[in-house]
mmCIF file of N, CA and C in Angstrom:
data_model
loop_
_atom_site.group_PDB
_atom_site.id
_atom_site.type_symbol
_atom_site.label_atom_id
_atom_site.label_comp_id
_atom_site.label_asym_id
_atom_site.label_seq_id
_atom_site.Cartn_x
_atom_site.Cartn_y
_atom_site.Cartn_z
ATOM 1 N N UNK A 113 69.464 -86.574 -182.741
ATOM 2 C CA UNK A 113 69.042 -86.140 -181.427
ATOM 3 C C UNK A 113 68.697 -87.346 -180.548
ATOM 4 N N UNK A 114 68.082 -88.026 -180.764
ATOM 5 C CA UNK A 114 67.502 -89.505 -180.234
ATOM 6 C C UNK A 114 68.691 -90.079 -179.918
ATOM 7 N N UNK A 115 69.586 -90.652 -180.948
ATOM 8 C CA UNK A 115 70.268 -91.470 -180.536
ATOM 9 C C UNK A 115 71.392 -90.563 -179.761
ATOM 10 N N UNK A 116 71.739 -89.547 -179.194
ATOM 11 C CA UNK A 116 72.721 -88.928 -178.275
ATOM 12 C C UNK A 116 71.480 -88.780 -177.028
ATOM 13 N N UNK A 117 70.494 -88.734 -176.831
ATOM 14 C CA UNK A 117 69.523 -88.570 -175.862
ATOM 15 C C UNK A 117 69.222 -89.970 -174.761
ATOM 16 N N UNK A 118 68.343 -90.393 -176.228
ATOM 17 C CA UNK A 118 67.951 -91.922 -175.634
ATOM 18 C C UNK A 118 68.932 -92.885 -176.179
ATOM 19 N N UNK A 119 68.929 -93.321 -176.845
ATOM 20 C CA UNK A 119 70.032 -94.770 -176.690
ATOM 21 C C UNK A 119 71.558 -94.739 -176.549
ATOM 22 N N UNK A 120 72.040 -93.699 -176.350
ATOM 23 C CA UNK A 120 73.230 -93.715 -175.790
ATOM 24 C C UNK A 120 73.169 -93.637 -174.215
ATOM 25 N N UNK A 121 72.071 -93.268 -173.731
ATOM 26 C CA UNK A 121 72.133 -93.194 -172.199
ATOM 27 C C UNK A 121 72.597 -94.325 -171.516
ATOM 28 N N UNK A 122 73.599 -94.556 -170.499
ATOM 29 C CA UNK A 122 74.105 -95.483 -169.707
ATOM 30 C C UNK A 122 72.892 -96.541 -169.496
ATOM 31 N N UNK A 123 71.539 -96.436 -169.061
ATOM 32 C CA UNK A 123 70.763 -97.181 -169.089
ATOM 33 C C UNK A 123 70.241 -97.970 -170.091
ATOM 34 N N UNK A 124 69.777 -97.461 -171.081
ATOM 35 C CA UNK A 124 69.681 -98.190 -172.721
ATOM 36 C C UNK A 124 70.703 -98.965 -173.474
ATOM 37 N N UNK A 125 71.899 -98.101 -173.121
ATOM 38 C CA UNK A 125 72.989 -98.948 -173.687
ATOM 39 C C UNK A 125 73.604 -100.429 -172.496
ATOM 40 N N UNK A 126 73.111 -100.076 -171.443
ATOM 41 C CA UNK A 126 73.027 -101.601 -170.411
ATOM 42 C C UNK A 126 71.855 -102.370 -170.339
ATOM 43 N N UNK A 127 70.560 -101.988 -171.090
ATOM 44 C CA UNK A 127 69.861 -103.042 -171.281
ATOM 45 C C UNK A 127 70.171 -103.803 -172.683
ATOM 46 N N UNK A 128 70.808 -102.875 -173.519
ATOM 47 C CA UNK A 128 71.157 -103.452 -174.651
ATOM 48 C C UNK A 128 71.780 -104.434 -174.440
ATOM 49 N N UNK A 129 72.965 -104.282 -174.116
ATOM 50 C CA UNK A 129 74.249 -105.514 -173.869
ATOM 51 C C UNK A 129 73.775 -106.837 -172.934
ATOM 52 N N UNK A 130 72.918 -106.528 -171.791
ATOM 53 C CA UNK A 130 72.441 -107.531 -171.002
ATOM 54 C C UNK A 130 71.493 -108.705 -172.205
ATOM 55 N N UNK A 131 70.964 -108.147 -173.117
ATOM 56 C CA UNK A 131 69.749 -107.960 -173.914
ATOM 57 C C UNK A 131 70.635 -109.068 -175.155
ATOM 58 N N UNK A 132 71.692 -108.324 -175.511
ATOM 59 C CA UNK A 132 72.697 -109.516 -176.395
ATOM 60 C C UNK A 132 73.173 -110.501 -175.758
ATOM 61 N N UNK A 133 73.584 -110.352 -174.247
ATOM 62 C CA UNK A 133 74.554 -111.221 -173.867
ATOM 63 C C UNK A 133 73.299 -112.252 -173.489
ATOM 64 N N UNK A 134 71.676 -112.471 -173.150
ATOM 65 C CA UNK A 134 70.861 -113.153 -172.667
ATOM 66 C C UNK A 134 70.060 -114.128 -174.223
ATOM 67 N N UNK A 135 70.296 -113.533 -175.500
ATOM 68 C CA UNK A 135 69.765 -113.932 -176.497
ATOM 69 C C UNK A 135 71.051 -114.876 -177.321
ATOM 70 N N UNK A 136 72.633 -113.880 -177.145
ATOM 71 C CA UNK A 136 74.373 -115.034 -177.490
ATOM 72 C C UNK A 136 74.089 -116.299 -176.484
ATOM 73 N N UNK A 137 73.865 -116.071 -174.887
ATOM 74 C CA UNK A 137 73.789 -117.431 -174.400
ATOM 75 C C UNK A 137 72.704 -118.628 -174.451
ATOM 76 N N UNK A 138 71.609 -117.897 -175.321
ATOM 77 C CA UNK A 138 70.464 -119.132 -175.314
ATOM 78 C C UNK A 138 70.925 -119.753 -176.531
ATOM 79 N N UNK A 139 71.480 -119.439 -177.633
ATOM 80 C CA UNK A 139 72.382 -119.872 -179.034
ATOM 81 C C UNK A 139 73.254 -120.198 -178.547
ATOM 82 N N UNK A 140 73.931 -120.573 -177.599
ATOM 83 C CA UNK A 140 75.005 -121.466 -177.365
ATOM 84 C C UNK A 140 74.205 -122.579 -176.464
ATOM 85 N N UNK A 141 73.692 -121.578 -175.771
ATOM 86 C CA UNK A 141 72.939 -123.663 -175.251
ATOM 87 C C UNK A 141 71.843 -124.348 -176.308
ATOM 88 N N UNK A 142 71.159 -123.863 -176.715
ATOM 89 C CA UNK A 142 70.656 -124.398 -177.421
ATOM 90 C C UNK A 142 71.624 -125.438 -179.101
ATOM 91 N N UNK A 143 72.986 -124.938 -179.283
ATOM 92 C CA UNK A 143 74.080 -125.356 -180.410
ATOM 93 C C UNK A 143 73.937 -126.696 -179.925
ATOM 94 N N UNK A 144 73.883 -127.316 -179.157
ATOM 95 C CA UNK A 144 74.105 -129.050 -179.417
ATOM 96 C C UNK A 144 72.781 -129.428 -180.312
ATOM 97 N N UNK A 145 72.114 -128.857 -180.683
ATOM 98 C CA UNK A 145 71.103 -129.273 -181.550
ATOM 99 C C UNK A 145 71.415 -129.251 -182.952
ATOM 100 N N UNK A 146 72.009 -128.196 -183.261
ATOM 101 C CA UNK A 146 72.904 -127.436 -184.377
ATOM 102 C C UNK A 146 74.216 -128.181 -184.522
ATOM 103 N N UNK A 147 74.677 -128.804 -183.448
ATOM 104 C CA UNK A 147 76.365 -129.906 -183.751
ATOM 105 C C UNK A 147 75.437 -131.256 -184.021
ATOM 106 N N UNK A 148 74.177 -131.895 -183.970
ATOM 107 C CA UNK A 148 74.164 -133.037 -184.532
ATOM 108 C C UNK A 148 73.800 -133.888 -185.806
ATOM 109 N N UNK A 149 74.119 -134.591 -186.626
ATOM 110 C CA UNK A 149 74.292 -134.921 -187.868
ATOM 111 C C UNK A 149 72.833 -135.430 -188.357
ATOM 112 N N UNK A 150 72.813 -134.780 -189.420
ATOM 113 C CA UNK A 150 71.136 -134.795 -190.062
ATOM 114 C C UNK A 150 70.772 -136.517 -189.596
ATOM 115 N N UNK A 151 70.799 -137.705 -189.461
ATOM 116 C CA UNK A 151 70.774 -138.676 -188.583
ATOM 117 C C UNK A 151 70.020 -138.411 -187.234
ATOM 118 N N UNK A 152 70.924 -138.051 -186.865
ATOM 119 C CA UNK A 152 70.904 -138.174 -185.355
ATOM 120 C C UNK A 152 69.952 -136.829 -184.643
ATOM 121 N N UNK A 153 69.655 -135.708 -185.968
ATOM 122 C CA UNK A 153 68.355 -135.325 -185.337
ATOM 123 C C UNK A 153 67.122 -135.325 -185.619
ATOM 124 N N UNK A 154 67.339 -135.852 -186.654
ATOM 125 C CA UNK A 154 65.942 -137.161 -187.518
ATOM 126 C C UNK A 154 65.646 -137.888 -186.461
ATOM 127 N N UNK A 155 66.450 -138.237 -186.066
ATOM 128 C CA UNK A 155 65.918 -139.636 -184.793
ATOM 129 C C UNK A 155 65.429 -138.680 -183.700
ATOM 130 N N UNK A 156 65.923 -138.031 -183.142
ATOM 131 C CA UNK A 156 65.732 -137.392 -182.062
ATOM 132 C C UNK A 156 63.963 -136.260 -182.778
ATOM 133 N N UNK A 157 63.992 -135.986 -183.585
ATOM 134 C CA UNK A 157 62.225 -135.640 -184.469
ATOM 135 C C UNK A 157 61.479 -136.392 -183.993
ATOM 136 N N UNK A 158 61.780 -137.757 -184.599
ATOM 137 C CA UNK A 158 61.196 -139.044 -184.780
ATOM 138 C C UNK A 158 60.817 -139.578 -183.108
ATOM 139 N N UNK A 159 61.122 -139.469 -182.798
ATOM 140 C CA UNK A 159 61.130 -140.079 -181.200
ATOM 141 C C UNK A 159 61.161 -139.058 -179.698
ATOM 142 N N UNK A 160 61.318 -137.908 -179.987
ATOM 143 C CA UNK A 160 61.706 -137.187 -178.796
ATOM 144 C C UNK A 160 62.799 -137.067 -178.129
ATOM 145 N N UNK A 161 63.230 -138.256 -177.793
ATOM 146 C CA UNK A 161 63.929 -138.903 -176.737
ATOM 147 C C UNK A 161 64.683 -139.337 -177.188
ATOM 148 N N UNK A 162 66.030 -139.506 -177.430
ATOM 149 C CA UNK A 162 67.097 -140.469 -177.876
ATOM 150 C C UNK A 162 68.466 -140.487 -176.658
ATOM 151 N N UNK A 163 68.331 -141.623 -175.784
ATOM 152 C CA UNK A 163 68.529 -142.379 -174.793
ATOM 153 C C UNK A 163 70.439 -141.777 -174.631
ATOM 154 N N UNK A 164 70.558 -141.958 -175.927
ATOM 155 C CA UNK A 164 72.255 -141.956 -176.126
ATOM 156 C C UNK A 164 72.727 -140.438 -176.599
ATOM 157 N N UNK A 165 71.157 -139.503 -176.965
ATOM 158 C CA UNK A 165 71.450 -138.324 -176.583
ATOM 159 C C UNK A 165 71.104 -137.299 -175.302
ATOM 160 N N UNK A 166 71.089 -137.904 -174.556
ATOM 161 C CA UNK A 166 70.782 -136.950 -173.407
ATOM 162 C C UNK A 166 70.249 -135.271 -173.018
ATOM 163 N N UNK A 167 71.628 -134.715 -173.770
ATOM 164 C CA UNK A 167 71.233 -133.331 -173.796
ATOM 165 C C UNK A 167 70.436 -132.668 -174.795
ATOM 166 N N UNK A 168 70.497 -133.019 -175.690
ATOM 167 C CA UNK A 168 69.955 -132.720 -176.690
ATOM 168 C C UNK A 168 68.674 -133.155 -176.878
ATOM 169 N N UNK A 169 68.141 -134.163 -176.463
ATOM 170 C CA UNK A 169 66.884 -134.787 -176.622
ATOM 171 C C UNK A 169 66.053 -133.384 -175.086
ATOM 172 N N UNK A 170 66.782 -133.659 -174.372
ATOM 173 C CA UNK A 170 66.426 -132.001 -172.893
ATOM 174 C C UNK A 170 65.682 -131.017 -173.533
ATOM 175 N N UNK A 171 66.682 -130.625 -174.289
ATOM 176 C CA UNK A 171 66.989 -129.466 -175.263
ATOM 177 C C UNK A 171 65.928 -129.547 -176.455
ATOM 178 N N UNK A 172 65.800 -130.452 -177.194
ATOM 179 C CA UNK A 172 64.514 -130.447 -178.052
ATOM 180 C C UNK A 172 62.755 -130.423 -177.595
ATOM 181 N N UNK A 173 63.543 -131.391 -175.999
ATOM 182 C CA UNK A 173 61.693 -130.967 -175.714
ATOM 183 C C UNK A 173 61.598 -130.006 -175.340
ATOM 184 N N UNK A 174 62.445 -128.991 -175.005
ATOM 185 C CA UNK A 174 62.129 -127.413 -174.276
ATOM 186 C C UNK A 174 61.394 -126.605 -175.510
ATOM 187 N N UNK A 175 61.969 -126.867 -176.764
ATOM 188 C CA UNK A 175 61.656 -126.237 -177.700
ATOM 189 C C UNK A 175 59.816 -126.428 -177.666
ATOM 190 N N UNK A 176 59.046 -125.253 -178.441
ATOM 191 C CA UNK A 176 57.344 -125.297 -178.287
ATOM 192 C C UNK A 176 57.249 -126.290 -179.307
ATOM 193 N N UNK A 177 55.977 -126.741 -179.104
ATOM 194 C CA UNK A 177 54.944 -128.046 -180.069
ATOM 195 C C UNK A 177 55.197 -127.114 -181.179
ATOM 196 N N UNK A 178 54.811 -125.785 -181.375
ATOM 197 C CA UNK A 178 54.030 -124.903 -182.490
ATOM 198 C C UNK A 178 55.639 -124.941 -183.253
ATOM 199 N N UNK A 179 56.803 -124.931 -182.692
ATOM 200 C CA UNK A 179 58.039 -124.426 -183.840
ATOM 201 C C UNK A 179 58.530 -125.950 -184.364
ATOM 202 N N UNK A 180 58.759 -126.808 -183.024
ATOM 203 C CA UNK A 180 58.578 -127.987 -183.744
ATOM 204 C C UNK A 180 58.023 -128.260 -184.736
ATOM 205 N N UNK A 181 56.916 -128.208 -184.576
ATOM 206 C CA UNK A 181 55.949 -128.687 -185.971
ATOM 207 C C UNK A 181 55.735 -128.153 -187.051
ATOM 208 N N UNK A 182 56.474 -126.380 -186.828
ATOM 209 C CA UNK A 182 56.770 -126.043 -188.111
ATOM 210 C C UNK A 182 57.702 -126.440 -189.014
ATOM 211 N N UNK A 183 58.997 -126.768 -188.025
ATOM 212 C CA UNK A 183 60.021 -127.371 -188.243
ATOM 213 C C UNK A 183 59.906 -128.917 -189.456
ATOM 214 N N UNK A 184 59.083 -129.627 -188.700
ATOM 215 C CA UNK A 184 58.584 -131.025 -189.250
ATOM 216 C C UNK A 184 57.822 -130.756 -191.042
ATOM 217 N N UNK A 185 56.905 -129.345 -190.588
ATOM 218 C CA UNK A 185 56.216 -129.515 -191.790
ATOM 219 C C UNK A 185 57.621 -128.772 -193.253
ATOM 220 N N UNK A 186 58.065 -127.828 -192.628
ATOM 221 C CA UNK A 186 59.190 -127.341 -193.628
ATOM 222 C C UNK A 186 59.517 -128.399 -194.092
ATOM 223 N N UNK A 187 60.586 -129.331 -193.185
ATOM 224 C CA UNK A 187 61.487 -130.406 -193.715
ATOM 225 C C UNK A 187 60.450 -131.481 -194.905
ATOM 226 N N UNK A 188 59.378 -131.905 -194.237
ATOM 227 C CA UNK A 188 58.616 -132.897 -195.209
ATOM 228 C C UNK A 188 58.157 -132.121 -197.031
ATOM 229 N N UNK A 189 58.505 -130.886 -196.838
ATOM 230 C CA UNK A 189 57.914 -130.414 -198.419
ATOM 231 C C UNK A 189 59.651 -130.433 -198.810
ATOM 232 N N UNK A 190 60.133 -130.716 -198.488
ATOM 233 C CA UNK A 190 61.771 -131.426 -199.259
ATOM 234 C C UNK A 190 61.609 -132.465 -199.984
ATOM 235 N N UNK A 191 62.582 -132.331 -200.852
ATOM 236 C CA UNK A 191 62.255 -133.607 -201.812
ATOM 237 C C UNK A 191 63.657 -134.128 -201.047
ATOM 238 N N UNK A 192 63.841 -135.591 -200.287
ATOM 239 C CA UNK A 192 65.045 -135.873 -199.502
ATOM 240 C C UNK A 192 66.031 -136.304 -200.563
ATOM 241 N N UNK A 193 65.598 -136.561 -202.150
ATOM 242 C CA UNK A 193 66.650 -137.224 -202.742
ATOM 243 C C UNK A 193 67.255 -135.920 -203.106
ATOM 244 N N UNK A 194 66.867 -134.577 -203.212
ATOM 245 C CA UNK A 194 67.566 -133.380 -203.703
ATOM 246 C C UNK A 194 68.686 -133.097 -202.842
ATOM 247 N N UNK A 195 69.319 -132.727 -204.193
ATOM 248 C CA UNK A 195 71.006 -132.524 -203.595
ATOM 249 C C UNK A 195 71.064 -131.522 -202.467
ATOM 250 N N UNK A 196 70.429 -130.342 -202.290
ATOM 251 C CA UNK A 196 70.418 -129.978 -201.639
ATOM 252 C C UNK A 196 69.810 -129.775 -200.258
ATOM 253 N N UNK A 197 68.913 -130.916 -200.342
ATOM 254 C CA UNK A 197 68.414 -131.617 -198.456
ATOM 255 C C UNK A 197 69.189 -131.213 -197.494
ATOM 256 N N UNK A 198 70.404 -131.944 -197.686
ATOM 257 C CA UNK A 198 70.957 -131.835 -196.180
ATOM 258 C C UNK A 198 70.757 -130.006 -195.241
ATOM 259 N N UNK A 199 71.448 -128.815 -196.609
ATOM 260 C CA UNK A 199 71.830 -127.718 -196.292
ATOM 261 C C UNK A 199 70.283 -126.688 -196.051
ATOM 262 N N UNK A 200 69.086 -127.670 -196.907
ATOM 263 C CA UNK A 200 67.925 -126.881 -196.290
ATOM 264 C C UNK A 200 67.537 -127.081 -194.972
ATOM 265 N N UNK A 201 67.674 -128.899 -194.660
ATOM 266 C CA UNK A 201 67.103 -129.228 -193.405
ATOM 267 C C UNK A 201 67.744 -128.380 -192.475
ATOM 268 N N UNK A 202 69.319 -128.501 -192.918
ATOM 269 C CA UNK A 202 69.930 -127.683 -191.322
ATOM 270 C C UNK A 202 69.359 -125.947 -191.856
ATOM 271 N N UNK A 203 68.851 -125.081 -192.240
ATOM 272 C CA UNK A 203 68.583 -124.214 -192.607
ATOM 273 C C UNK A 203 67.282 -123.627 -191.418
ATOM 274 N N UNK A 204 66.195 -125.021 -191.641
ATOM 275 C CA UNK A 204 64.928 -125.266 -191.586
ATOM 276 C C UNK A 204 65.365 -125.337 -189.727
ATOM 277 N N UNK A 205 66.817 -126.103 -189.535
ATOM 278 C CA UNK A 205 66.875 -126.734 -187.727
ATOM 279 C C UNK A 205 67.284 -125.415 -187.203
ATOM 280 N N UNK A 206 67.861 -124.275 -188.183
ATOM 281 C CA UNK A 206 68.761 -123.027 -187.377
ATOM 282 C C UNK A 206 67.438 -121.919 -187.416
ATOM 283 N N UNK A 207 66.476 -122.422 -188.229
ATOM 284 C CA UNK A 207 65.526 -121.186 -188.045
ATOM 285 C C UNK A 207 64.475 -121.578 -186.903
ATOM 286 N N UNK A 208 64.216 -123.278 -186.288
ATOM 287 C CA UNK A 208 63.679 -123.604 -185.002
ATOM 288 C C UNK A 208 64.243 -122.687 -183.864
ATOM 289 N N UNK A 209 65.563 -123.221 -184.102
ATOM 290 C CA UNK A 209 66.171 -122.274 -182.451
ATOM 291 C C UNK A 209 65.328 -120.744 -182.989
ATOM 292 N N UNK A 210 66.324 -120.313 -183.607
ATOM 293 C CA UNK A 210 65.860 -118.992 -183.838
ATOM 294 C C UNK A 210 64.662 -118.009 -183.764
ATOM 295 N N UNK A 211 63.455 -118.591 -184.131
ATOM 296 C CA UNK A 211 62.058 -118.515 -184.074
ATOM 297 C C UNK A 211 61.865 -118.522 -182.507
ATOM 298 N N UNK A 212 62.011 -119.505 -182.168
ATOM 299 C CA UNK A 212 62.028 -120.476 -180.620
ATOM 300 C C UNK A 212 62.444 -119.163 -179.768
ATOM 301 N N UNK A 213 63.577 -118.661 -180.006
ATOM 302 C CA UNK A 213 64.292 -117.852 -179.208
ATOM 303 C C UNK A 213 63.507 -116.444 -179.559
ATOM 304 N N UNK A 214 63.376 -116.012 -180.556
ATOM 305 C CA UNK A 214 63.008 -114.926 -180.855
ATOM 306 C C UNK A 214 61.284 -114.124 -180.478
ATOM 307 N N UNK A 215 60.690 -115.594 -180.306
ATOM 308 C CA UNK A 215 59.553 -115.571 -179.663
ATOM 309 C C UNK A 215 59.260 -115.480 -178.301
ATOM 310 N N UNK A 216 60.465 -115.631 -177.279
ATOM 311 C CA UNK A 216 60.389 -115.489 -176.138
ATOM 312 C C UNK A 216 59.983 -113.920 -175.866
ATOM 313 N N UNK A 217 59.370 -113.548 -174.914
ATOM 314 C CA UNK A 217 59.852 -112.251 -174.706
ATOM 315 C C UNK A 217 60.655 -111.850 -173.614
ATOM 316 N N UNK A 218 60.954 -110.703 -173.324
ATOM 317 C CA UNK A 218 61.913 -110.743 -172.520
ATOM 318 C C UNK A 218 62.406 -110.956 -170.691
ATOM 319 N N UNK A 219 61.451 -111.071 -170.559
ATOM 320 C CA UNK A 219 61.067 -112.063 -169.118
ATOM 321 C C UNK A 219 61.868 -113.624 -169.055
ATOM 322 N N UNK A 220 60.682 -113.997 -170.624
ATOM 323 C CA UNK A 220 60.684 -115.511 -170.286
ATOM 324 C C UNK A 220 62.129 -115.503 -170.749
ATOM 325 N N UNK A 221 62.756 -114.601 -171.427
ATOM 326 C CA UNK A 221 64.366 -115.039 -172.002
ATOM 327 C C UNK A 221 65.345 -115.244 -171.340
ATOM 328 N N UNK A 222 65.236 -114.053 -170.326
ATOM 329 C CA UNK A 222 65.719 -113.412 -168.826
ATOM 330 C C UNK A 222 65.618 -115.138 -167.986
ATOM 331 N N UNK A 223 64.533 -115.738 -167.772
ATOM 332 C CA UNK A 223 64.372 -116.412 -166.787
ATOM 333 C C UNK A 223 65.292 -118.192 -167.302
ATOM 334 N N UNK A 224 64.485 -117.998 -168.411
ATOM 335 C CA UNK A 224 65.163 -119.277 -168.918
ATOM 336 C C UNK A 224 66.843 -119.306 -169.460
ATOM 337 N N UNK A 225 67.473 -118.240 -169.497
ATOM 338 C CA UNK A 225 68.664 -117.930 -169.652
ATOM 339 C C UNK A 225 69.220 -118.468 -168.283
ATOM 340 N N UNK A 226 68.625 -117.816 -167.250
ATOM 341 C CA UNK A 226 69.262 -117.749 -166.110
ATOM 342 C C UNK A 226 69.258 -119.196 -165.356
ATOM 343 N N UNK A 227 67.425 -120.174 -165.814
ATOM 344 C CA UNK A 227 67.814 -121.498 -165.387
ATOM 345 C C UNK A 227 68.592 -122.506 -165.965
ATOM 346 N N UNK A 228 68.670 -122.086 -166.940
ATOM 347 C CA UNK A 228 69.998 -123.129 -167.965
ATOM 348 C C UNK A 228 71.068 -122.890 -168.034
ATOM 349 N N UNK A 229 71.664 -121.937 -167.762
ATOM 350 C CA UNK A 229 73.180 -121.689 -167.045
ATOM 351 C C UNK A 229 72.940 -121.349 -165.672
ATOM 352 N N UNK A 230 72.366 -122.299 -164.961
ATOM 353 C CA UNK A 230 72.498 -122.212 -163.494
ATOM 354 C C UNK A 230 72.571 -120.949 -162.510
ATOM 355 N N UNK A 231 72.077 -119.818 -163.084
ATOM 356 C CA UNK A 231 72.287 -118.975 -162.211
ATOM 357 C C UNK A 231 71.335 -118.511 -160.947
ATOM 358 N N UNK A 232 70.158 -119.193 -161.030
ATOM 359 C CA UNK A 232 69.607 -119.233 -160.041
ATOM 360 C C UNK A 232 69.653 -120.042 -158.857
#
């Protein structure tokens, strides 16, 4: 009954899609964080700022102190010589965005969607 009532209604099912298409485009801007090599976002941890990364260094400070630093504390209970480091850290970098994003609510998602692909 519900779902032929309420969420099939033209309205629910267009906040839905607006609702995917505003949470698919913050995971694509946010992916240059996700394309760079356990290196190069060690450094960019380590420093904030990395001169020769531009966007991405943007892009990391947008992210909050609080996921960052969860981020930091995950990675440090790694043992770095274990074979499997590399595939936790990036594990540990895809659940930052994710968290990051998932914590917005839907205002701030709405707004910051819209200033990072220029639509305002």
């Amino acid at each position: 009954m519900a779902m032929k009532q309420v969420f099939s209604h033209p309205d629910v099912e267009q906040l839905e899609l607006q609702g995917y298409r505003v949470i698919s485009g913050l995971l694509d801007i946010y992916q240059p964080l996700l394309k760079l090599s356990l290196e190069d976002f060690s450094e960019l941890v380590a420093q904030e700022r990395v001169r020769r990364l531009p966007i991405a260094s943007r892009l990391y400070q947008k992210l909050s102190t609080r996921h960052r630093l969860a981020y930091v504390e995950a990675v440090n209970k790694l043992a770095r010589t274990a074979p499997e480091f590399a595939l936790m850290e990036y594990y540990y970098r895809c659940r930052l965005i994710q968290d990051y994003i998932s914590g917005m609510t839907d205002l701030y998602a709405w707004d910051e969607y819209r200033r990072l692909m220029a639509v305002e």
